[in-house]
Short mmCIF file of C-alpha atoms in Angstrom, two decimals:
data_model
loop_
_atom_site.label_atom_id
_atom_site.label_comp_id
_atom_site.label_asym_id
_atom_site.label_seq_id
_atom_site.Cartn_x
_atom_site.Cartn_y
_atom_site.Cartn_z
CA MET A 1 -164.06 -150.89 -34.20
CA GLY A 2 -165.26 -153.08 -37.07
CA ASP A 3 -168.76 -151.60 -36.83
CA VAL A 4 -167.33 -148.07 -36.91
CA LEU A 5 -165.33 -148.82 -40.05
CA LEU A 6 -168.29 -150.46 -41.79
CA ASN A 7 -170.70 -147.64 -40.90
CA SER A 8 -168.14 -145.03 -41.96
CA PHE A 9 -167.62 -146.79 -45.29
CA LEU A 10 -171.37 -147.00 -45.96
CA ALA A 11 -171.86 -143.35 -44.95
CA ILE A 12 -169.84 -142.05 -47.91
CA PHE A 13 -172.49 -143.43 -50.27
CA GLU A 14 -175.27 -141.32 -48.80
CA PHE A 15 -176.90 -139.16 -51.48
CA GLN A 16 -175.88 -135.84 -49.92
CA ASN A 17 -172.23 -136.91 -49.65
CA LEU A 18 -172.10 -138.16 -53.25
CA LEU A 19 -173.77 -134.98 -54.52
CA PHE A 20 -171.30 -132.65 -52.80
CA ILE A 21 -168.30 -134.76 -53.82
CA ILE A 22 -169.37 -134.46 -57.47
CA LEU A 23 -169.99 -130.72 -57.06
CA GLY A 24 -166.67 -130.22 -55.26
CA VAL A 25 -164.72 -132.04 -57.97
CA PHE A 26 -166.45 -129.97 -60.67
CA LEU A 27 -165.64 -126.69 -58.91
CA GLY A 28 -162.08 -127.90 -58.31
CA PHE A 29 -161.56 -128.41 -62.04
CA ILE A 30 -162.67 -124.82 -62.65
CA PHE A 31 -160.55 -123.25 -59.90
CA GLY A 32 -157.52 -125.31 -60.86
CA SER A 33 -157.62 -124.88 -64.62
CA LEU A 34 -158.09 -121.10 -64.72
CA PRO A 35 -154.73 -119.26 -64.38
CA GLY A 36 -154.58 -117.18 -61.22
CA LEU A 37 -157.23 -119.17 -59.37
CA THR A 38 -156.07 -121.90 -57.00
CA ALA A 39 -157.44 -124.76 -54.95
CA THR A 40 -156.85 -122.62 -51.85
CA MET A 41 -159.08 -119.87 -53.27
CA GLY A 42 -161.76 -122.40 -54.14
CA VAL A 43 -161.78 -123.95 -50.67
CA ALA A 44 -161.76 -120.52 -48.99
CA LEU A 45 -164.61 -119.19 -51.15
CA MET A 46 -166.76 -122.26 -50.53
CA LEU A 47 -166.06 -122.32 -46.78
CA PRO A 48 -169.24 -120.36 -45.84
CA VAL A 49 -171.34 -122.88 -47.81
CA THR A 50 -170.17 -125.70 -45.52
CA TYR A 51 -171.59 -124.04 -42.41
CA ALA A 52 -175.04 -125.49 -43.11
CA LEU A 53 -173.73 -128.97 -43.99
CA GLU A 54 -173.01 -132.05 -41.90
CA PRO A 55 -169.31 -132.30 -40.87
CA THR A 56 -168.54 -135.24 -43.17
CA THR A 57 -170.38 -133.70 -46.13
CA ALA A 58 -168.62 -130.37 -45.59
CA MET A 59 -165.15 -131.93 -45.50
CA LEU A 60 -165.79 -134.18 -48.52
CA PHE A 61 -167.02 -131.15 -50.47
CA LEU A 62 -163.86 -129.20 -49.64
CA LEU A 63 -161.64 -132.22 -50.35
CA GLY A 64 -163.28 -132.55 -53.77
CA ILE A 65 -162.31 -128.95 -54.54
CA TYR A 66 -158.80 -129.48 -53.17
CA CYS A 67 -157.98 -132.68 -55.07
CA ALA A 68 -159.56 -131.65 -58.37
CA GLY A 69 -158.07 -128.17 -58.08
CA THR A 70 -154.60 -129.64 -57.67
CA TYR A 71 -155.12 -131.74 -60.81
CA GLY A 72 -156.94 -128.99 -62.73
CA GLY A 73 -153.83 -126.84 -62.88
CA SER A 74 -152.24 -129.41 -65.19
CA ALA A 75 -154.81 -128.71 -67.92
CA SER A 76 -153.69 -125.12 -68.50
CA ALA A 77 -150.05 -126.14 -67.92
CA ILE A 78 -150.28 -128.65 -70.76
CA LEU A 79 -152.50 -126.71 -73.15
CA ILE A 80 -151.44 -123.06 -72.82
CA ASN A 81 -148.05 -123.30 -71.06
CA THR A 82 -149.50 -121.75 -67.90
CA PRO A 83 -149.62 -123.63 -64.60
CA GLY A 84 -153.17 -123.12 -63.36
CA THR A 85 -151.80 -123.52 -59.83
CA PRO A 86 -148.25 -123.43 -58.41
CA ALA A 87 -148.60 -127.20 -57.87
CA SER A 88 -148.51 -127.71 -61.65
CA ALA A 89 -145.37 -125.65 -62.25
CA ALA A 90 -143.31 -128.81 -62.86
CA THR A 91 -145.95 -130.23 -65.22
CA VAL A 92 -145.48 -127.37 -67.67
CA ILE A 93 -141.88 -128.47 -68.37
CA ASP A 94 -142.98 -131.50 -70.41
CA GLY A 95 -146.73 -130.99 -70.72
CA TYR A 96 -146.69 -128.07 -73.14
CA ALA A 97 -143.94 -129.67 -75.22
CA LEU A 98 -146.19 -132.70 -75.72
CA ALA A 99 -149.14 -130.48 -76.63
CA GLU A 100 -147.01 -128.72 -79.25
CA GLN A 101 -146.19 -132.15 -80.70
CA GLY A 102 -149.90 -132.85 -81.09
CA LYS A 103 -150.08 -135.09 -78.03
CA ALA A 104 -152.25 -132.94 -75.78
CA SER A 105 -154.81 -135.69 -75.22
CA VAL A 106 -152.32 -138.31 -74.01
CA ALA A 107 -150.60 -135.68 -71.83
CA LEU A 108 -153.93 -134.78 -70.20
CA ARG A 109 -154.81 -138.44 -69.67
CA MET A 110 -151.38 -139.10 -68.16
CA ALA A 111 -151.82 -136.14 -65.80
CA LEU A 112 -155.28 -137.35 -64.76
CA LEU A 113 -154.17 -140.93 -64.16
CA ALA A 114 -151.09 -139.89 -62.18
CA SER A 115 -153.15 -137.44 -60.12
CA VAL A 116 -155.67 -140.14 -59.21
CA VAL A 117 -152.93 -142.66 -58.35
CA GLY A 118 -151.18 -140.06 -56.17
CA GLY A 119 -154.44 -139.08 -54.51
CA ILE A 120 -155.52 -142.65 -53.72
CA PHE A 121 -152.01 -143.55 -52.51
CA SER A 122 -151.98 -140.65 -50.04
CA ALA A 123 -155.57 -141.42 -48.97
CA LEU A 124 -154.53 -144.99 -48.13
CA ALA A 125 -151.50 -143.64 -46.25
CA LEU A 126 -153.84 -141.37 -44.26
CA LEU A 127 -156.06 -144.35 -43.49
CA LEU A 128 -153.34 -146.86 -42.62
CA ILE A 129 -150.18 -145.14 -41.35
CA ALA A 130 -151.18 -141.62 -40.28
CA PRO A 131 -149.76 -141.88 -36.71
CA GLN A 132 -146.39 -143.20 -37.92
CA LEU A 133 -146.03 -140.52 -40.60
CA SER A 134 -146.99 -137.76 -38.19
CA LYS A 135 -144.15 -138.84 -35.86
CA VAL A 136 -141.62 -138.60 -38.70
CA ALA A 137 -143.04 -135.22 -39.74
CA LEU A 138 -142.50 -133.87 -36.23
CA GLU A 139 -138.77 -134.57 -36.60
CA PHE A 140 -138.55 -131.86 -39.28
CA GLY A 141 -137.17 -128.60 -37.96
CA PRO A 142 -135.29 -125.74 -39.68
CA PRO A 143 -132.13 -127.84 -40.43
CA GLU A 144 -134.21 -130.55 -42.11
CA PHE A 145 -136.20 -128.00 -44.11
CA PHE A 146 -133.00 -126.34 -45.33
CA ALA A 147 -131.51 -129.69 -46.36
CA LEU A 148 -134.73 -130.59 -48.18
CA ALA A 149 -134.78 -127.25 -50.02
CA LEU A 150 -131.08 -127.62 -50.87
CA PHE A 151 -131.78 -131.06 -52.33
CA GLY A 152 -134.62 -129.57 -54.39
CA LEU A 153 -132.33 -126.83 -55.69
CA THR A 154 -129.94 -129.45 -57.07
CA MET A 155 -132.60 -130.04 -59.71
CA ILE A 156 -131.21 -126.89 -61.33
CA ILE A 157 -128.31 -129.05 -62.52
CA SER A 158 -130.53 -131.75 -64.00
CA VAL A 159 -132.73 -129.29 -65.92
CA SER A 160 -129.68 -127.32 -67.16
CA SER A 161 -127.83 -130.19 -68.80
CA ASN A 162 -127.53 -128.32 -72.10
CA ASN A 163 -125.83 -125.30 -70.51
CA LEU A 164 -124.99 -125.78 -66.85
CA ARG A 165 -123.39 -122.37 -66.39
CA LYS A 166 -126.40 -120.45 -67.68
CA GLY A 167 -128.76 -122.70 -65.73
CA VAL A 168 -126.93 -121.98 -62.48
CA ILE A 169 -126.99 -118.24 -63.24
CA MET A 170 -130.77 -118.41 -63.72
CA GLY A 171 -131.16 -120.42 -60.52
CA ILE A 172 -129.21 -117.80 -58.57
CA LEU A 173 -131.31 -115.07 -60.20
CA GLY A 174 -134.46 -116.89 -59.05
CA ILE A 175 -133.13 -117.10 -55.49
CA LEU A 176 -132.29 -113.37 -55.56
CA ILE A 177 -135.82 -112.59 -56.75
CA SER A 178 -137.19 -114.66 -53.87
CA THR A 179 -135.36 -112.39 -51.39
CA ILE A 180 -137.30 -109.28 -52.50
CA GLY A 181 -139.53 -107.99 -49.70
CA LEU A 182 -139.30 -108.00 -45.93
CA ASP A 183 -136.52 -110.01 -44.33
CA PRO A 184 -138.33 -113.07 -42.84
CA ILE A 185 -136.14 -112.99 -39.71
CA GLY A 186 -135.24 -109.34 -39.12
CA GLY A 187 -138.23 -107.69 -40.79
CA LEU A 188 -136.12 -105.17 -42.74
CA PRO A 189 -137.08 -104.35 -46.36
CA ARG A 190 -134.81 -105.74 -49.10
CA PHE A 191 -134.70 -104.62 -52.74
CA SER A 192 -138.02 -102.82 -52.31
CA PHE A 193 -136.67 -99.45 -53.58
CA GLY A 194 -139.29 -97.63 -51.54
CA ASN A 195 -142.17 -99.45 -53.27
CA ASN A 196 -144.77 -100.60 -50.74
CA TYR A 197 -146.01 -103.36 -53.05
CA LEU A 198 -142.55 -104.93 -53.12
CA MET A 199 -142.54 -105.16 -49.32
CA GLY A 200 -144.61 -108.33 -49.62
CA GLY A 201 -142.23 -109.85 -52.16
CA ILE A 202 -142.90 -111.15 -55.65
CA ASN A 203 -146.06 -113.24 -55.73
CA LEU A 204 -145.51 -116.62 -57.35
CA ILE A 205 -148.70 -116.74 -59.43
CA PRO A 206 -148.15 -113.54 -61.51
CA ALA A 207 -144.51 -114.60 -61.96
CA LEU A 208 -145.61 -118.03 -63.24
CA ILE A 209 -148.19 -116.54 -65.58
CA GLY A 210 -145.62 -114.12 -66.95
CA LEU A 211 -142.74 -116.59 -67.35
CA PHE A 212 -144.81 -119.20 -69.14
CA ALA A 213 -148.06 -117.74 -70.50
CA ILE A 214 -147.17 -114.17 -71.53
CA SER A 215 -143.84 -115.24 -73.01
CA GLU A 216 -145.60 -117.94 -75.03
CA ILE A 217 -148.30 -115.51 -76.16
CA ILE A 218 -145.58 -113.17 -77.48
CA LYS A 219 -143.99 -116.07 -79.36
CA LYS A 220 -147.31 -117.27 -80.77
CA SER A 221 -148.30 -113.76 -81.84
CA GLN A 222 -145.37 -113.83 -84.22
CA THR A 223 -146.89 -116.86 -85.97
CA ALA A 224 -150.59 -116.02 -85.63
CA HIS A 225 -151.10 -116.74 -89.33
CA ILE A 226 -151.36 -120.47 -88.49
CA ASN A 227 -154.84 -121.51 -89.59
CA LYS A 228 -157.30 -123.94 -88.11
CA LYS A 229 -156.51 -126.65 -90.63
CA ASP A 230 -152.87 -126.73 -89.58
CA GLN A 231 -153.81 -127.06 -85.94
CA ILE A 232 -156.28 -129.88 -86.47
CA SER A 233 -153.65 -131.89 -88.31
CA ASN A 234 -151.38 -131.49 -85.29
CA VAL A 235 -153.71 -133.39 -82.94
CA GLU A 236 -153.20 -137.11 -82.35
CA LYS A 237 -155.58 -139.39 -84.20
CA THR A 238 -155.38 -142.28 -81.70
CA VAL A 239 -155.95 -142.18 -77.96
CA THR A 240 -153.55 -143.97 -75.62
CA SER A 241 -155.53 -146.13 -73.20
CA PHE A 242 -155.24 -145.77 -69.44
CA LYS A 243 -154.28 -149.45 -69.30
CA THR A 244 -151.24 -148.76 -71.49
CA LEU A 245 -150.26 -145.74 -69.39
CA ILE A 246 -150.51 -147.77 -66.18
CA ARG A 247 -148.32 -150.51 -67.62
CA ARG A 248 -145.64 -148.08 -68.84
CA PHE A 249 -145.52 -145.63 -65.95
CA LYS A 250 -146.69 -147.50 -62.84
CA LYS A 251 -143.24 -147.43 -61.22
CA THR A 252 -142.87 -143.68 -61.73
CA MET A 253 -146.37 -143.00 -60.42
CA LEU A 254 -145.97 -145.15 -57.30
CA LYS A 255 -142.53 -143.76 -56.45
CA SER A 256 -143.70 -140.17 -56.98
CA SER A 257 -146.86 -140.82 -54.95
CA ALA A 258 -144.68 -142.01 -52.07
CA ILE A 259 -142.50 -138.88 -52.34
CA GLY A 260 -145.58 -136.65 -52.43
CA THR A 261 -147.10 -138.42 -49.43
CA PHE A 262 -143.90 -138.03 -47.42
CA ILE A 263 -143.54 -134.33 -48.34
CA GLY A 264 -147.23 -133.67 -47.69
CA ALA A 265 -147.01 -135.06 -44.17
CA ILE A 266 -144.41 -132.40 -43.34
CA PRO A 267 -146.16 -129.13 -42.37
CA GLY A 268 -145.12 -126.09 -44.38
CA THR A 269 -144.05 -127.80 -47.60
CA GLY A 270 -146.81 -128.20 -50.18
CA PRO A 271 -147.53 -129.74 -53.60
CA ALA A 272 -145.15 -127.55 -55.64
CA ILE A 273 -142.10 -128.83 -53.74
CA ALA A 274 -143.36 -132.42 -53.95
CA ALA A 275 -143.86 -132.09 -57.71
CA PHE A 276 -140.32 -130.81 -58.33
CA LEU A 277 -138.70 -133.41 -56.08
CA SER A 278 -140.69 -136.18 -57.78
CA TYR A 279 -139.77 -134.83 -61.21
CA ASN A 280 -136.10 -134.69 -60.25
CA GLU A 281 -136.14 -138.28 -58.97
CA ALA A 282 -137.93 -139.52 -62.10
CA ARG A 283 -135.34 -137.88 -64.32
CA ARG A 284 -132.48 -139.26 -62.23
CA ALA A 285 -133.85 -142.81 -62.46
CA SER A 286 -134.81 -142.62 -66.14
CA LYS A 287 -132.84 -144.28 -68.92
CA ASN A 288 -134.04 -141.53 -71.28
CA LYS A 289 -132.93 -138.38 -69.45
CA ASP A 290 -132.68 -136.40 -72.69
CA GLU A 291 -136.45 -136.67 -73.21
CA PHE A 292 -137.17 -134.67 -70.06
CA GLY A 293 -138.02 -131.09 -70.90
CA LYS A 294 -138.82 -132.04 -74.49
CA GLY A 295 -142.08 -133.90 -73.92
CA SER A 296 -141.68 -136.79 -71.50
CA LEU A 297 -144.76 -138.58 -70.18
CA ASP A 298 -142.55 -139.79 -67.34
CA GLY A 299 -142.10 -136.16 -66.30
CA ILE A 300 -145.85 -135.54 -66.24
CA ALA A 301 -146.49 -138.79 -64.36
CA ALA A 302 -143.92 -137.84 -61.74
CA SER A 303 -145.00 -134.25 -61.15
CA GLU A 304 -148.75 -134.99 -61.05
CA ALA A 305 -148.47 -138.10 -58.86
CA GLY A 306 -146.15 -136.10 -56.60
CA ASN A 307 -148.36 -133.05 -56.19
CA ASN A 308 -151.55 -135.08 -55.68
CA GLY A 309 -149.73 -137.40 -53.31
CA VAL A 310 -149.70 -134.38 -51.01
CA THR A 311 -153.51 -134.02 -50.85
CA GLY A 312 -154.24 -136.81 -48.40
CA ALA A 313 -150.94 -136.54 -46.58
CA THR A 314 -151.52 -132.90 -45.59
CA LEU A 315 -154.48 -134.11 -43.54
CA ILE A 316 -152.18 -136.31 -41.43
CA PRO A 317 -150.67 -133.49 -39.30
CA LEU A 318 -154.01 -131.65 -39.39
CA LEU A 319 -156.16 -134.47 -38.04
CA THR A 320 -153.62 -136.14 -35.73
CA LEU A 321 -151.83 -133.06 -34.35
CA GLY A 322 -154.02 -130.09 -35.28
CA ILE A 323 -151.22 -128.65 -37.45
CA PRO A 324 -152.20 -127.60 -41.02
CA GLY A 325 -149.93 -129.18 -43.63
CA ASP A 326 -150.37 -126.34 -46.15
CA THR A 327 -152.56 -123.32 -46.92
CA VAL A 328 -155.55 -125.41 -48.03
CA THR A 329 -155.61 -127.49 -44.86
CA ALA A 330 -155.28 -124.27 -42.86
CA VAL A 331 -158.65 -123.27 -44.35
CA MET A 332 -159.96 -126.78 -43.64
CA LEU A 333 -158.90 -126.33 -40.03
CA GLY A 334 -161.35 -123.44 -39.95
CA ALA A 335 -164.04 -125.67 -41.46
CA LEU A 336 -163.51 -128.31 -38.76
CA MET A 337 -163.63 -125.69 -36.02
CA MET A 338 -166.86 -124.30 -37.50
CA GLN A 339 -168.35 -127.78 -37.19
CA GLY A 340 -167.28 -128.01 -33.54
CA LEU A 341 -164.47 -130.49 -34.22
CA ALA A 342 -161.12 -129.66 -32.62
CA PRO A 343 -158.29 -131.43 -34.53
CA GLY A 344 -155.89 -133.47 -32.43
CA PRO A 345 -155.41 -136.96 -30.99
CA GLU A 346 -158.79 -136.93 -29.22
CA LEU A 347 -160.58 -136.36 -32.53
CA PHE A 348 -160.17 -140.04 -33.43
CA VAL A 349 -161.49 -141.08 -30.03
CA ASN A 350 -164.54 -138.82 -29.82
CA TYR A 351 -165.46 -138.65 -33.52
CA ALA A 352 -164.03 -141.85 -34.98
CA ASP A 353 -167.02 -142.32 -37.32
CA VAL A 354 -166.60 -138.85 -38.82
CA MET A 355 -162.84 -139.26 -39.26
CA TYR A 356 -163.05 -142.63 -40.98
CA THR A 357 -165.86 -141.40 -43.23
CA ILE A 358 -163.60 -138.54 -44.34
CA MET A 359 -160.72 -140.96 -44.97
CA PHE A 360 -162.83 -143.40 -46.98
CA GLY A 361 -164.46 -140.44 -48.71
CA LEU A 362 -161.09 -139.13 -49.89
CA ILE A 363 -160.63 -142.35 -51.88
CA LEU A 364 -164.08 -141.86 -53.41
CA VAL A 365 -163.22 -138.24 -54.23
CA ASN A 366 -160.31 -139.45 -56.34
CA ILE A 367 -162.48 -142.06 -58.06
CA PHE A 368 -165.01 -139.38 -59.01
CA MET A 369 -162.14 -137.15 -60.10
CA PHE A 370 -161.09 -139.90 -62.50
CA ILE A 371 -164.63 -140.37 -63.86
CA GLN A 372 -165.33 -136.65 -64.29
CA GLY A 373 -161.78 -135.99 -65.45
CA THR A 374 -162.07 -138.57 -68.23
CA PHE A 375 -164.84 -136.47 -69.78
CA ALA A 376 -163.09 -133.20 -68.94
CA THR A 377 -159.87 -134.18 -70.74
CA LYS A 378 -161.83 -134.66 -73.97
CA VAL A 379 -163.18 -131.12 -73.64
CA PHE A 380 -159.81 -129.65 -72.62
CA ALA A 381 -158.07 -131.26 -75.62
CA LYS A 382 -160.39 -129.41 -78.00
CA ILE A 383 -158.72 -126.14 -76.98
CA LYS A 384 -155.80 -127.05 -79.26
CA LEU A 385 -158.25 -126.99 -82.19
CA VAL A 386 -159.14 -123.32 -81.65
CA PRO A 387 -157.43 -121.06 -84.23
CA ILE A 388 -154.49 -119.28 -82.65
CA ASN A 389 -155.73 -115.82 -83.69
CA LEU A 390 -158.92 -116.42 -81.67
CA LEU A 391 -157.21 -118.13 -78.74
CA LEU A 392 -154.55 -115.49 -78.02
CA PRO A 393 -156.95 -112.63 -77.07
CA ILE A 394 -158.82 -114.97 -74.72
CA LEU A 395 -155.56 -116.09 -73.10
CA ILE A 396 -154.39 -112.50 -72.65
CA ILE A 397 -157.65 -111.62 -70.87
CA LEU A 398 -157.37 -114.70 -68.62
CA CYS A 399 -153.77 -113.84 -67.76
CA PHE A 400 -154.66 -110.27 -66.80
CA ILE A 401 -157.67 -111.39 -64.74
CA GLY A 402 -155.69 -114.19 -63.06
CA SER A 403 -152.82 -111.91 -62.06
CA PHE A 404 -155.12 -109.14 -60.86
CA ALA A 405 -157.27 -111.56 -58.83
CA VAL A 406 -154.36 -112.61 -56.59
CA ASN A 407 -154.30 -109.38 -54.55
CA ASN A 408 -156.71 -107.18 -56.53
CA THR A 409 -153.89 -104.83 -57.55
CA MET A 410 -152.52 -103.73 -60.91
CA PHE A 411 -149.03 -104.15 -59.47
CA ASP A 412 -149.31 -107.92 -59.91
CA VAL A 413 -150.29 -107.35 -63.54
CA LYS A 414 -147.10 -105.31 -64.00
CA VAL A 415 -145.11 -108.13 -62.35
CA MET A 416 -146.68 -110.54 -64.81
CA LEU A 417 -145.66 -108.37 -67.78
CA VAL A 418 -142.08 -107.97 -66.53
CA PHE A 419 -141.69 -111.71 -66.07
CA GLY A 420 -143.31 -112.22 -69.45
CA LEU A 421 -140.50 -110.22 -71.06
CA ILE A 422 -137.93 -112.17 -69.04
CA GLY A 423 -139.46 -115.45 -70.20
CA PHE A 424 -139.45 -114.28 -73.80
CA ILE A 425 -136.02 -112.62 -74.06
CA LEU A 426 -133.64 -114.72 -71.91
CA PRO A 427 -134.33 -118.12 -73.60
CA LYS A 428 -133.30 -116.52 -76.90
CA PHE A 429 -129.79 -116.25 -75.43
CA GLY A 430 -129.79 -119.81 -74.10
CA PHE A 431 -130.86 -119.05 -70.52
CA PRO A 432 -133.41 -121.68 -69.34
CA ILE A 433 -136.46 -120.54 -67.38
CA THR A 434 -137.03 -123.61 -65.19
CA PRO A 435 -133.97 -123.00 -62.93
CA MET A 436 -135.26 -119.49 -62.21
CA LEU A 437 -138.63 -120.95 -61.26
CA LEU A 438 -136.94 -123.41 -58.90
CA GLY A 439 -135.04 -120.56 -57.26
CA ILE A 440 -138.22 -118.53 -56.76
CA VAL A 441 -140.14 -121.49 -55.29
CA LEU A 442 -137.45 -122.99 -53.05
CA GLY A 443 -135.43 -119.86 -52.22
CA PRO A 444 -137.65 -118.60 -49.37
CA ILE A 445 -137.74 -122.01 -47.67
CA ALA A 446 -133.97 -122.43 -47.97
CA GLU A 447 -133.19 -118.94 -46.67
CA THR A 448 -135.62 -118.90 -43.75
CA SER A 449 -134.76 -122.39 -42.50
CA PHE A 450 -131.01 -121.77 -42.95
CA ARG A 451 -131.08 -118.62 -40.83
CA GLN A 452 -133.37 -120.18 -38.22
CA SER A 453 -130.96 -123.11 -37.96
CA LEU A 454 -127.99 -120.81 -37.34
CA ALA A 455 -129.99 -118.87 -34.76
CA ILE A 456 -130.78 -122.12 -32.92
CA SER A 457 -127.13 -123.27 -32.99
CA ASP A 458 -125.59 -119.86 -32.13
CA GLY A 459 -124.05 -119.64 -35.59
CA SER A 460 -122.64 -123.18 -35.72
CA TYR A 461 -122.90 -124.93 -39.09
CA MET A 462 -122.51 -128.29 -37.34
CA ILE A 463 -126.25 -128.32 -36.73
CA PHE A 464 -126.71 -129.53 -40.32
CA LEU A 465 -124.35 -132.46 -39.76
CA THR A 466 -125.61 -133.54 -36.35
CA LYS A 467 -129.22 -133.95 -37.47
CA PRO A 468 -129.56 -137.38 -39.20
CA ILE A 469 -132.38 -136.45 -41.59
CA ALA A 470 -130.68 -133.18 -42.60
CA LEU A 471 -127.36 -134.97 -43.11
CA VAL A 472 -128.95 -137.56 -45.41
CA PHE A 473 -130.54 -134.88 -47.61
CA ILE A 474 -127.31 -132.86 -47.71
CA LEU A 475 -125.30 -135.93 -48.75
CA ILE A 476 -127.82 -136.71 -51.50
CA ALA A 477 -127.63 -133.08 -52.63
CA VAL A 478 -123.81 -133.17 -52.76
CA ILE A 479 -123.89 -136.41 -54.75
CA SER A 480 -126.46 -134.89 -57.14
CA ILE A 481 -124.13 -131.92 -57.70
CA LEU A 482 -120.90 -133.88 -58.12
CA LEU A 483 -122.21 -136.79 -60.20
CA PRO A 484 -122.86 -134.83 -63.44
CA ILE A 485 -119.41 -133.21 -63.10
CA ILE A 486 -117.49 -136.44 -62.40
CA LYS A 487 -119.42 -138.68 -64.80
CA PRO A 488 -117.85 -137.33 -68.06
CA TYR A 489 -114.33 -137.96 -66.70
CA PHE A 490 -115.15 -141.57 -65.84
CA SER A 491 -116.64 -142.00 -69.31
CA LYS A 492 -113.39 -140.74 -70.90
CA ILE A 493 -111.31 -143.12 -68.76
CA ARG A 494 -113.50 -146.07 -69.79
CA LYS A 495 -113.17 -145.17 -73.48
CA GLN A 496 -109.38 -144.92 -73.18
CA LYS A 497 -109.24 -148.40 -71.63
#
């Protein structure tokens, strides 16, 4: 066994492996940072290239795209208020606010550092405790998924502290939007109004681009007279070191990495859910809750460590059980099959050297992501120096291309424009956008798992109370809902005493 581990470790430093890791990370940055393109698209497009490669080289190449693509979405989230990928939807909450304060560079560095910490944490989990995590993941059925989604939806309360009523309304609106399309259980159309395009529901990417990018473009177009000199003066003059960021945010990054790793090991979840849950936990534990949503580095650290904590963990059910953890690993399943490797328990017996090379290689992928990302953040930060009247037309073109590229239809472009108007108009009346986003992301999971649970239990709601994991998440969700309501009353009683 020792010889296998040593040979696997040395194999990752072969020239071909290093070359394709570097290339994969570079392509991942591109696919992640451009709105509308995703890590899944990048991995799928590069899949034919891997056919001629060795199994380990092929997987390390795809993992480079996956990890860097997950991080790359934070660049556009921070700089242009547009999550490059759904995984970075939580990053936009604080990232763009920091960029507007002239702190784009430190926000990008924080995102990079947290992504690398999350990625390495999950890679170590894959290497050390994959069998144990896979057993826990198998315990998740529809009741557990519903409880997890319900817990995630309680974040609506924490991000709506300024106006809880309007935040809840927006959350409900987001959930209603998520129900558009075919009923996931019965197959009947809902709210489609005879439109065939609506049968498939509202795609998340055009909605994200509209809510955040188009709405911001409309706002910026009203102040397009800002000149280059003004923008340059709004960029930080000093750069916060990675050492300082580690010292200040190590607890947040480690906790969020653990959350991301746990969520990633559960098939059918994904980095977006992990990012929101990590963000919610970071805000709950923070002494400076009011900073969240206004430019908190803690928020960026949590969301990015959370979503990259998923990257290695999604391989746990794939390699140990043959079950893809998310859409990217579903494509990777195809890559393994193309190489003649059938995922499952026997994979570690028959191809132990290949498996351990992939696991060690995932750590190296994150190290290269840090090295290449350090240079990339310097380039990304320069975007804030581009005059707004030159930047806006470029952003509009990218938004249109990104929305169209999802399904190659103009309908998605129209969806983007509608959500752009929603994102521009409703905040003017005090309605926050983030709760709507949460409803759109978590609504389908909550609905499908809720109805599946009732079908399993013949309509009995007791199924949610008899499952230990589901019960724990439901209790945490109830506490999260009641605590903000009860807390002011306790504060008044203390003051009276």
